[in-house]
Short mmCIF file of C-alpha atoms in Angstrom, two decimals:
data_model
loop_
_atom_site.label_atom_id
_atom_site.label_comp_id
_atom_site.label_asym_id
_atom_site.label_seq_id
_atom_site.Cartn_x
_atom_site.Cartn_y
_atom_site.Cartn_z
CA MET A 157 -0.08 87.88 3.34
CA ARG A 158 1.95 91.01 2.60
CA VAL A 159 0.13 94.33 2.26
CA LEU A 160 1.52 97.73 1.32
CA LEU A 161 -0.32 100.92 2.23
CA VAL A 162 0.55 104.10 0.35
CA ARG A 163 -0.39 107.39 1.99
CA LEU A 164 2.53 109.79 1.81
CA GLY A 165 0.99 112.74 3.71
CA ALA A 166 -0.16 115.00 5.15
CA MET A 167 -0.46 114.47 8.90
CA GLY A 168 -4.24 114.72 9.16
CA ASP A 169 -4.72 112.59 6.05
CA ILE A 170 -2.50 109.87 7.49
CA VAL A 171 -4.54 109.95 10.70
CA HIS A 172 -7.70 109.53 8.62
CA ALA A 173 -6.17 106.44 7.00
CA LEU A 174 -5.16 104.70 10.25
CA PRO A 175 -8.46 102.77 10.60
CA VAL A 176 -7.51 100.95 7.39
CA ALA A 177 -4.43 99.54 9.11
CA ALA A 178 -6.51 98.59 12.16
CA ALA A 179 -9.13 96.82 10.05
CA LEU A 180 -6.46 94.93 8.10
CA ARG A 181 -4.76 93.83 11.32
CA GLN A 182 -8.05 92.60 12.75
CA ARG A 183 -8.99 90.68 9.60
CA PHE A 184 -5.48 89.36 8.84
CA PRO A 185 -3.72 89.17 12.22
CA PHE A 186 -0.59 87.49 10.83
CA ALA A 187 -0.19 89.66 7.74
CA ARG A 188 2.81 91.88 7.21
CA ILE A 189 1.55 95.45 6.83
CA ASP A 190 3.98 98.12 5.62
CA TRP A 191 3.36 101.79 4.88
CA VAL A 192 5.04 104.20 2.45
CA VAL A 193 5.17 107.69 3.97
CA ASP A 194 6.76 111.08 3.36
CA ALA A 195 9.67 111.76 5.70
CA ARG A 196 7.93 114.81 7.17
CA TYR A 197 5.22 112.58 8.68
CA ALA A 198 7.15 109.37 9.29
CA ALA A 199 7.29 109.85 13.07
CA LEU A 200 3.50 109.51 13.22
CA LEU A 201 3.74 105.89 12.14
CA ASP A 202 6.04 105.12 15.08
CA LEU A 203 2.91 105.59 17.17
CA VAL A 204 0.89 103.00 15.21
CA PRO A 205 1.36 99.44 16.52
CA ALA A 206 -0.89 97.98 13.82
CA ILE A 207 1.80 98.27 11.15
CA ASP A 208 5.02 96.29 10.86
CA GLY A 209 7.30 98.52 8.81
CA ARG A 210 7.46 101.92 7.25
CA ILE A 211 9.18 102.96 4.06
CA VAL A 212 10.16 106.60 4.37
CA VAL A 213 10.50 108.64 1.19
CA ALA A 214 12.63 111.72 1.75
CA ALA A 215 13.37 114.59 -0.57
CA ARG A 216 17.01 115.17 -1.41
CA ASP A 217 18.91 116.38 1.68
CA GLN A 218 15.80 115.86 3.79
CA ALA A 219 15.98 113.80 6.95
CA PRO A 220 12.89 112.21 8.48
CA ALA A 221 11.32 114.64 10.92
CA GLY A 222 9.85 114.24 14.35
CA ALA A 223 11.50 111.16 15.82
CA GLY A 224 15.22 111.41 15.11
CA ARG A 225 17.17 109.11 12.87
CA ALA A 226 16.98 105.41 13.46
CA PRO A 227 20.24 103.52 13.95
CA GLY A 228 21.80 102.87 10.58
CA SER A 229 19.58 105.31 8.69
CA PRO A 230 21.14 106.83 5.58
CA GLY A 231 22.63 110.10 4.55
CA ARG A 232 21.77 111.89 1.32
CA ASP A 233 20.96 109.30 -1.33
CA GLY A 234 21.55 106.09 0.52
CA VAL A 235 19.31 103.48 2.00
CA ALA A 236 19.73 101.55 5.19
CA ASP A 237 17.68 99.23 7.31
CA GLY A 238 17.44 99.99 10.98
CA PRO A 239 15.08 99.49 13.88
CA THR A 240 12.75 102.15 15.16
CA GLY A 241 11.50 100.63 18.39
CA ASP A 242 10.87 97.05 17.31
CA ARG A 243 9.95 97.73 13.70
CA ALA A 244 12.01 98.20 10.57
CA ARG A 245 12.41 101.55 8.93
CA ARG A 246 13.91 102.02 5.51
CA THR A 247 14.61 105.51 4.26
CA PHE A 248 15.00 106.52 0.63
CA SER A 249 15.77 109.97 -0.72
CA ALA A 250 14.91 111.46 -4.07
CA GLY A 251 17.03 111.01 -7.18
CA LEU A 252 19.20 107.90 -6.88
CA GLY A 253 17.03 106.66 -4.03
CA TRP A 254 14.05 106.08 -6.35
CA LEU A 255 15.57 103.00 -8.00
CA ARG A 256 16.54 101.63 -4.62
CA LEU A 257 13.04 102.23 -3.36
CA VAL A 258 11.54 100.21 -6.21
CA ARG A 259 14.04 97.38 -5.74
CA ALA A 260 13.39 97.27 -1.99
CA LEU A 261 9.62 97.24 -2.45
CA ARG A 262 9.80 94.42 -4.97
CA ARG A 263 12.01 92.34 -2.69
CA GLU A 264 9.15 92.27 -0.20
CA ARG A 265 6.86 90.55 -2.73
CA TYR A 266 3.68 92.33 -1.66
CA GLU A 267 0.47 90.63 -2.68
CA VAL A 268 -1.64 93.77 -2.35
CA ALA A 269 -0.88 97.50 -2.55
CA LEU A 270 -3.56 99.99 -1.49
CA ASP A 271 -3.27 103.59 -2.68
CA LEU A 272 -5.10 105.68 -0.09
CA GLN A 273 -4.01 109.02 -1.57
CA GLY A 274 -5.28 109.06 -5.14
CA LEU A 275 -2.42 111.02 -6.69
CA VAL A 276 -0.33 109.99 -9.69
CA LYS A 277 2.75 109.92 -7.44
CA SER A 278 1.17 107.61 -4.88
CA ALA A 279 -0.35 105.41 -7.60
CA VAL A 280 3.05 105.04 -9.27
CA VAL A 281 4.62 103.98 -5.96
CA ALA A 282 1.87 101.41 -5.42
CA ARG A 283 2.28 100.01 -8.92
CA ALA A 284 6.07 100.06 -8.75
CA SER A 285 5.90 97.83 -5.67
CA GLY A 286 5.25 94.90 -7.99
CA ALA A 287 2.17 93.85 -6.04
CA ARG A 288 -0.12 91.52 -7.97
CA ARG A 289 -3.15 93.55 -6.91
CA VAL A 290 -2.93 97.35 -6.91
CA ILE A 291 -6.16 98.78 -5.51
CA GLY A 292 -7.29 102.37 -5.65
CA PHE A 293 -10.40 104.50 -5.83
CA GLY A 294 -12.46 104.78 -8.97
CA ARG A 295 -11.73 107.71 -11.26
CA PRO A 296 -14.58 109.98 -9.97
CA TRP A 297 -13.17 109.77 -6.44
CA LEU A 298 -9.52 110.52 -7.29
CA ARG A 299 -7.80 113.84 -6.73
CA GLU A 300 -5.84 113.16 -9.93
CA PRO A 301 -7.92 110.95 -12.25
CA LEU A 302 -4.84 109.87 -14.21
CA ALA A 303 -3.85 107.80 -11.16
CA ALA A 304 -6.53 105.26 -12.10
CA ARG A 305 -4.34 103.98 -14.94
CA PHE A 306 -1.89 102.48 -12.47
CA TYR A 307 -4.40 100.34 -10.60
CA THR A 308 -5.37 96.77 -11.37
CA GLU A 309 -8.61 97.28 -9.43
CA ARG A 310 -10.72 100.38 -8.85
CA THR A 311 -13.23 100.68 -6.03
CA ALA A 312 -16.33 102.85 -6.11
CA VAL A 313 -17.28 104.50 -2.84
CA ALA A 314 -20.34 106.38 -1.69
CA ARG A 315 -20.46 110.08 -2.46
CA GLY A 316 -20.34 112.34 0.53
CA GLY A 317 -19.63 111.15 4.04
CA HIS A 318 -16.41 111.29 6.00
CA VAL A 319 -13.01 110.62 4.43
CA VAL A 320 -12.32 107.98 7.11
CA ASP A 321 -15.25 105.95 5.80
CA LYS A 322 -14.12 106.53 2.21
CA ASN A 323 -10.74 105.04 3.08
CA LEU A 324 -12.33 102.06 4.83
CA ALA A 325 -14.53 101.42 1.79
CA LEU A 326 -11.39 100.59 -0.21
CA LEU A 327 -11.12 97.40 1.87
CA SER A 328 -14.23 95.95 0.25
CA ALA A 329 -11.90 94.68 -2.47
CA LEU A 330 -10.33 92.43 0.18
CA GLY A 331 -13.63 91.13 1.49
CA ILE A 332 -13.74 93.46 4.47
CA GLY A 333 -17.19 94.97 4.78
CA THR A 334 -18.21 97.65 7.24
CA ALA A 335 -15.28 98.34 9.55
CA ALA A 336 -15.20 100.41 12.72
CA ARG A 337 -13.37 103.71 13.00
CA VAL A 338 -10.55 102.39 15.16
CA PHE A 339 -7.40 104.51 15.48
CA PRO A 340 -4.50 102.33 16.64
CA LEU A 341 -2.31 104.81 18.51
CA ALA A 342 0.22 104.38 21.28
CA ALA A 343 -0.09 106.20 24.60
CA GLY A 344 2.27 109.02 23.64
CA ASP A 345 5.02 110.78 25.56
CA MET A 346 3.84 112.26 28.85
CA ARG A 347 6.99 114.24 29.62
CA PRO A 348 5.69 117.47 28.00
CA VAL A 349 2.57 117.15 30.16
CA GLU A 350 4.71 116.79 33.27
CA GLU A 351 6.85 119.78 32.27
CA MET A 352 3.79 121.90 31.58
CA ARG A 353 2.24 121.07 34.94
CA ARG A 354 5.50 121.88 36.67
CA LEU A 355 5.68 125.31 35.04
CA HIS A 356 1.93 125.95 35.27
CA PRO A 357 0.56 124.12 38.33
CA GLU A 358 -3.00 125.22 37.56
CA ALA A 359 -2.94 122.88 34.55
CA ALA A 360 -2.88 119.89 36.92
CA ARG A 361 -6.62 120.44 37.47
CA GLY A 362 -7.27 120.31 33.73
CA PHE A 363 -6.50 122.38 30.65
CA VAL A 364 -7.69 123.14 27.13
CA LEU A 365 -5.48 122.89 24.05
CA LEU A 366 -5.64 125.72 21.52
CA ASN A 367 -4.10 125.17 18.10
CA PRO A 368 -3.97 128.44 16.10
CA GLY A 369 -1.60 127.25 13.37
CA ALA A 370 -2.36 125.66 10.00
CA ALA A 371 -0.39 125.10 6.82
CA TRP A 372 -3.05 126.92 4.77
CA PRO A 373 -3.57 130.62 5.62
CA ASN A 374 -7.22 130.06 4.67
CA LYS A 375 -7.65 127.64 7.61
CA ARG A 376 -6.35 129.94 10.36
CA TRP A 377 -8.80 131.50 12.78
CA PRO A 378 -7.34 134.86 13.92
CA PRO A 379 -4.96 134.47 16.89
CA GLU A 380 -6.51 137.35 18.83
CA ARG A 381 -9.79 135.41 18.83
CA PHE A 382 -8.06 132.35 20.23
CA GLY A 383 -6.74 134.62 22.98
CA ALA A 384 -10.20 136.04 23.69
CA LEU A 385 -11.59 132.50 23.75
CA ALA A 386 -8.98 131.45 26.32
CA ALA A 387 -10.08 134.31 28.58
CA ILE A 388 -13.72 133.18 28.32
CA VAL A 389 -12.83 129.54 29.02
CA ARG A 390 -10.86 130.57 32.10
CA ARG A 391 -13.71 132.75 33.37
CA ARG A 392 -16.53 130.28 32.72
CA HIS A 393 -14.85 126.96 33.37
CA GLY A 394 -11.75 127.73 35.45
CA LEU A 395 -9.49 126.05 32.89
CA PRO A 396 -6.22 127.48 31.57
CA SER A 397 -5.35 127.04 27.90
CA ALA A 398 -2.11 125.63 26.48
CA VAL A 399 -1.27 127.00 23.03
CA LEU A 400 0.24 124.51 20.62
CA TRP A 401 2.88 125.66 18.17
CA GLY A 402 5.16 124.16 15.57
CA PRO A 403 8.29 125.31 13.76
CA GLY A 404 7.96 128.97 12.81
CA GLU A 405 4.80 129.46 14.90
CA GLU A 406 6.40 130.82 18.06
CA GLU A 407 5.20 134.38 17.39
CA LEU A 408 1.70 133.14 16.59
CA ALA A 409 1.51 131.31 19.92
CA ALA A 410 2.92 134.33 21.73
CA LEU A 411 0.21 136.55 20.23
CA VAL A 412 -2.51 134.19 21.48
CA VAL A 413 -0.96 134.25 24.95
CA ASP A 414 -0.68 138.04 24.93
CA GLU A 415 -4.33 138.42 23.92
CA SER A 416 -5.56 136.00 26.60
CA GLY A 417 -5.04 138.27 29.60
CA GLY A 418 -3.08 135.60 31.43
CA ALA A 419 -5.54 132.78 30.68
CA ALA A 420 -3.21 130.98 28.25
CA PHE A 421 0.42 129.94 28.09
CA ALA A 422 2.56 128.41 25.35
CA ALA A 423 2.70 124.63 25.44
CA PRO A 424 6.15 123.03 25.67
CA ALA A 425 7.98 122.30 22.43
CA THR A 426 6.95 118.80 21.42
CA ARG A 427 7.46 116.15 18.83
CA LEU A 428 4.58 113.96 17.77
CA PRO A 429 4.69 111.56 20.75
CA GLY A 430 4.58 114.57 23.08
CA LEU A 431 1.72 116.13 21.13
CA LEU A 432 -0.19 112.88 21.52
CA GLY A 433 0.51 112.87 25.26
CA LEU A 434 -0.79 116.43 25.58
CA ALA A 435 -3.90 115.56 23.60
CA ARG A 436 -4.69 112.54 25.75
CA SER A 437 -4.39 114.69 28.88
CA ALA A 438 -6.45 117.67 27.69
CA ARG A 439 -10.09 118.31 28.54
CA LEU A 440 -10.69 119.73 25.06
CA ILE A 441 -8.94 120.88 21.88
CA VAL A 442 -10.00 123.89 19.80
CA SER A 443 -8.42 123.99 16.36
CA GLY A 444 -8.86 124.60 12.68
CA ASP A 445 -8.72 121.82 10.08
CA THR A 446 -5.15 120.68 10.59
CA GLY A 447 -3.08 117.72 11.76
CA PRO A 448 -3.10 118.29 15.55
CA LEU A 449 -6.91 118.45 15.53
CA HIS A 450 -7.21 115.12 13.77
CA LEU A 451 -4.53 113.45 15.91
CA ALA A 452 -6.27 114.64 19.07
CA ALA A 453 -9.66 113.48 17.81
CA ALA A 454 -8.16 110.07 16.99
CA ALA A 455 -6.85 109.91 20.57
CA GLY A 456 -10.37 110.55 21.87
CA THR A 457 -9.86 114.14 22.98
CA PRO A 458 -13.13 116.14 22.93
CA ALA A 459 -12.95 118.67 20.12
CA VAL A 460 -14.40 121.93 18.90
CA ALA A 461 -13.33 122.58 15.31
CA VAL A 462 -13.31 125.89 13.45
CA PHE A 463 -13.69 125.38 9.70
CA GLY A 464 -13.56 127.72 6.73
CA PRO A 465 -12.80 126.44 3.20
CA THR A 466 -13.00 122.71 3.95
CA ASN A 467 -16.05 120.55 4.47
CA PRO A 468 -16.51 119.42 8.09
CA GLU A 469 -18.76 116.57 6.99
CA ARG A 470 -15.80 115.16 5.06
CA ASN A 471 -12.83 116.29 7.15
CA GLY A 472 -14.16 117.26 10.56
CA PRO A 473 -14.12 115.45 13.92
CA TRP A 474 -16.12 112.24 13.74
CA HIS A 475 -17.22 111.72 17.35
CA PRO A 476 -20.97 112.46 17.60
CA ALA A 477 -20.45 114.79 20.57
CA ASP A 478 -17.73 116.89 18.92
CA LEU A 479 -18.80 120.23 17.49
CA THR A 480 -17.76 122.28 14.47
CA VAL A 481 -18.30 125.98 13.83
CA SER A 482 -18.10 126.36 10.07
CA ARG A 483 -18.40 128.84 7.22
CA TYR A 484 -17.98 126.20 4.53
CA ASP A 485 -21.50 126.71 3.18
CA THR A 486 -20.83 130.38 2.42
CA CYS A 487 -17.17 130.06 1.41
CA ASP A 488 -16.15 130.97 -2.16
CA CYS A 489 -12.73 129.32 -1.92
CA HIS A 490 -13.40 125.65 -1.20
CA TYR A 491 -10.16 123.72 -0.67
CA ARG A 492 -7.93 126.65 -1.63
CA ARG A 493 -4.90 127.67 0.40
CA GLN A 494 -5.48 131.37 -0.12
CA CYS A 495 -8.70 133.37 -0.01
CA ARG A 496 -9.67 135.01 -3.30
CA ARG A 497 -11.79 137.65 -1.55
CA GLY A 498 -9.01 139.10 0.60
CA ARG A 499 -10.68 138.15 3.88
CA PRO A 500 -10.93 134.43 4.66
CA CYS A 501 -14.41 133.21 5.50
CA ILE A 502 -13.07 131.65 8.69
CA ALA A 503 -12.43 135.19 9.94
CA GLU A 504 -16.20 135.75 9.93
CA ILE A 505 -16.58 133.31 12.83
CA GLU A 506 -16.97 135.27 16.05
CA VAL A 507 -15.55 134.37 19.45
CA ASP A 508 -18.99 133.98 21.02
CA GLU A 509 -19.95 131.27 18.50
CA VAL A 510 -16.91 129.17 19.37
CA ALA A 511 -17.31 129.87 23.09
CA ARG A 512 -20.87 128.50 23.00
CA ALA A 513 -19.62 125.35 21.28
CA VAL A 514 -16.92 124.98 23.96
CA ASP A 515 -19.56 125.33 26.69
CA LEU A 516 -21.64 122.59 25.11
CA ARG A 517 -18.74 120.22 24.52
CA LEU A 518 -17.35 120.59 28.03
CA ALA A 519 -20.80 119.88 29.40
CA THR A 520 -21.01 116.44 27.71
#
């Protein structure tokens, strides 16, 4: 059996779709399972042993990020097959690469394509694969209802609930009933943890991860409050805080460190395997609704989430002991990147509220 999964991005959304790959592997242990992914998030799938191959779709002049090029990977508009670890990776860029993408997908003769994204773009990719069965969500559950036209089968799912369970419900079309929330992730790269402990020996006794960044301005809790939280965590629990940062977030991390009174330090620069290693080693992560939070939660790291315009019941941490401090119920800008009021609702969350949640989570 050959199965194609289509979830192009973003990082947290791909994490939320990983239990689908795990459930497929458990039910069909000898199936070939491939995944179509945006180049910006391709490195994440290197950490997922449940899949066999990944098809990386890159924008023109864009190279896959996070894990370096695989041997034989292409330049601008080319395509090449090459190993990444022990699995195949094929990379296609926009423009001329589209036709090659379709030809390559059809050569694989997939029996089933599952669109886990619900956009016209992802639905077109699933249909263009030539799979006999193209399965997606029913129209009421799609982000772009027009995508439904490209499916041969549409699956209704329960309203409400977590997006992980919504994704798993798509498998009912393949005879897979209730499936567990299993996140098949590798161990990660521990070298950033070793470097951090060398530079900050106090972290060897335990540390908290703080993640102040987010792609949406509306999801960012103020950095000075992260700094104040780090000072409280150090005083109450004796734990230093490592501040995560990505490209362009160096100043943001530095502001958190400056506001912490010496209780926080910037985490080492990491790629995704290193981020996973840090998450597996941390006592706790505190973050807004963004990829590092979801990756850490999938790795089993205890979490305290800080939510503004997005629904924690749908997108938040799923472990029963994890905690979320949210202003979603009073937010006027649900699922918008920018606040329409001038002051994001997430900024109404005070340090003491998050500190109490941290106390509770560290106690469990």
